[in-house]
C-alpha cells in the first residue's frame, strides 16, 4: 500500500492489487519511456507491448529500500 500510495502521489493510476506486483499507468508519461529511464538507472520492471497493456508497467514489490529507489526514479522521470 505504501508503494501504491507513493505512485498515486506522482500521478499514477494504480489498480488495487493483492499480488506481489502493481500495474500502474501515468496520465502524461509514456510507459515505454519510463521503462527505458528505469533501465538506465539499473531498475528492471516489465513492459508488455500489447494493446490495452502498453500504457502500463508491471512492477514487482521488493524491499522498502528497493521500492523507495523506484519511487525516486519515477519522480525524476515524470518531472521531465
Short mmCIF file of C-alpha atoms in Angstrom, two decimals:
data_model
loop_
_atom_site.label_atom_id
_atom_site.label_comp_id
_atom_site.label_asym_id
_atom_site.label_seq_id
_atom_site.Cartn_x
_atom_site.Cartn_y
_atom_site.Cartn_z
CA UNK A 1 0.00 0.00 0.00
CA UNK A 2 2.82 2.42 0.83
CA UNK A 3 4.33 1.95 -2.64
CA UNK A 4 0.97 2.31 -4.41
CA UNK A 5 0.24 5.47 -2.43
CA UNK A 6 3.63 6.86 -3.44
CA UNK A 7 2.87 6.16 -7.09
CA UNK A 8 -0.52 7.85 -6.80
CA UNK A 9 1.18 10.95 -5.37
CA UNK A 10 3.25 11.06 -8.58
CA UNK A 11 0.12 10.99 -10.75
CA UNK A 12 -0.10 7.27 -11.47
CA UNK A 13 -3.33 5.33 -11.70
CA UNK A 14 -2.69 2.19 -9.65
CA UNK A 15 -5.36 -0.50 -9.55
CA UNK A 16 -5.70 -2.27 -6.21
CA UNK A 17 -3.53 -5.38 -6.09
CA UNK A 18 -3.45 -8.42 -3.86
CA UNK A 19 -0.47 -9.88 -5.73
CA UNK A 20 3.27 -9.26 -5.42
CA UNK A 21 3.18 -6.61 -8.15
CA UNK A 22 1.39 -3.43 -9.18
CA UNK A 23 0.34 -2.36 -12.68
CA UNK A 24 0.48 1.47 -12.75
CA UNK A 25 -0.26 3.86 -15.62
CA UNK A 26 0.74 7.54 -15.75
CA UNK A 27 -1.53 10.07 -17.44
CA UNK A 28 1.27 12.09 -19.06
CA UNK A 29 4.32 9.82 -19.15
CA UNK A 30 4.68 7.09 -21.75
CA UNK A 31 5.23 3.64 -20.20
CA UNK A 32 7.89 2.66 -22.74
CA UNK A 33 9.82 5.86 -22.00
CA UNK A 34 9.55 5.22 -18.26
CA UNK A 35 10.81 1.66 -18.83
CA UNK A 36 13.90 2.99 -20.63
CA UNK A 37 14.57 5.56 -17.92
CA UNK A 38 14.28 2.97 -15.17
CA UNK A 39 16.63 0.60 -17.01
CA UNK A 40 19.20 3.38 -17.35
CA UNK A 41 19.09 3.60 -13.55
CA UNK A 42 19.50 -0.16 -13.12
CA UNK A 43 15.85 -0.75 -12.20
CA UNK A 44 14.19 -3.60 -14.06
CA UNK A 45 10.42 -3.73 -14.48
CA UNK A 46 8.17 -5.46 -17.01
CA UNK A 47 6.55 -3.83 -20.02
CA UNK A 48 4.14 -5.52 -22.41
CA UNK A 49 3.93 -4.04 -25.91
CA UNK A 50 0.37 -5.26 -26.41
CA UNK A 51 -2.92 -3.42 -26.85
CA UNK A 52 -4.57 -2.49 -23.52
CA UNK A 53 -1.27 -3.17 -21.68
CA UNK A 54 1.22 -0.90 -23.44
CA UNK A 55 0.36 2.10 -21.25
CA UNK A 56 1.31 0.32 -18.00
CA UNK A 57 4.36 -1.06 -16.24
CA UNK A 58 4.39 -4.22 -14.15
CA UNK A 59 6.41 -3.51 -11.03
CA UNK A 60 7.20 -6.38 -8.67
CA UNK A 61 7.27 -5.44 -5.00
CA UNK A 62 10.67 -5.72 -3.33
CA UNK A 63 12.22 -4.41 -0.15
CA UNK A 64 11.31 -0.99 1.22
CA UNK A 65 14.68 0.33 0.06
CA UNK A 66 14.14 -1.01 -3.48
CA UNK A 67 10.66 0.45 -3.67
CA UNK A 68 11.93 3.82 -2.42
CA UNK A 69 14.51 3.77 -5.23
CA UNK A 70 11.76 3.08 -7.78
CA UNK A 71 9.66 5.96 -6.43
CA UNK A 72 12.62 8.35 -6.56
CA UNK A 73 13.49 7.31 -10.12
CA UNK A 74 9.88 7.70 -11.26
CA UNK A 75 9.71 11.10 -9.52
CA UNK A 76 12.67 12.22 -11.65
CA UNK A 77 11.30 10.67 -14.85
CA UNK A 78 7.80 12.11 -14.52
CA UNK A 79 9.17 15.61 -13.93
CA UNK A 80 10.78 15.64 -17.38
#
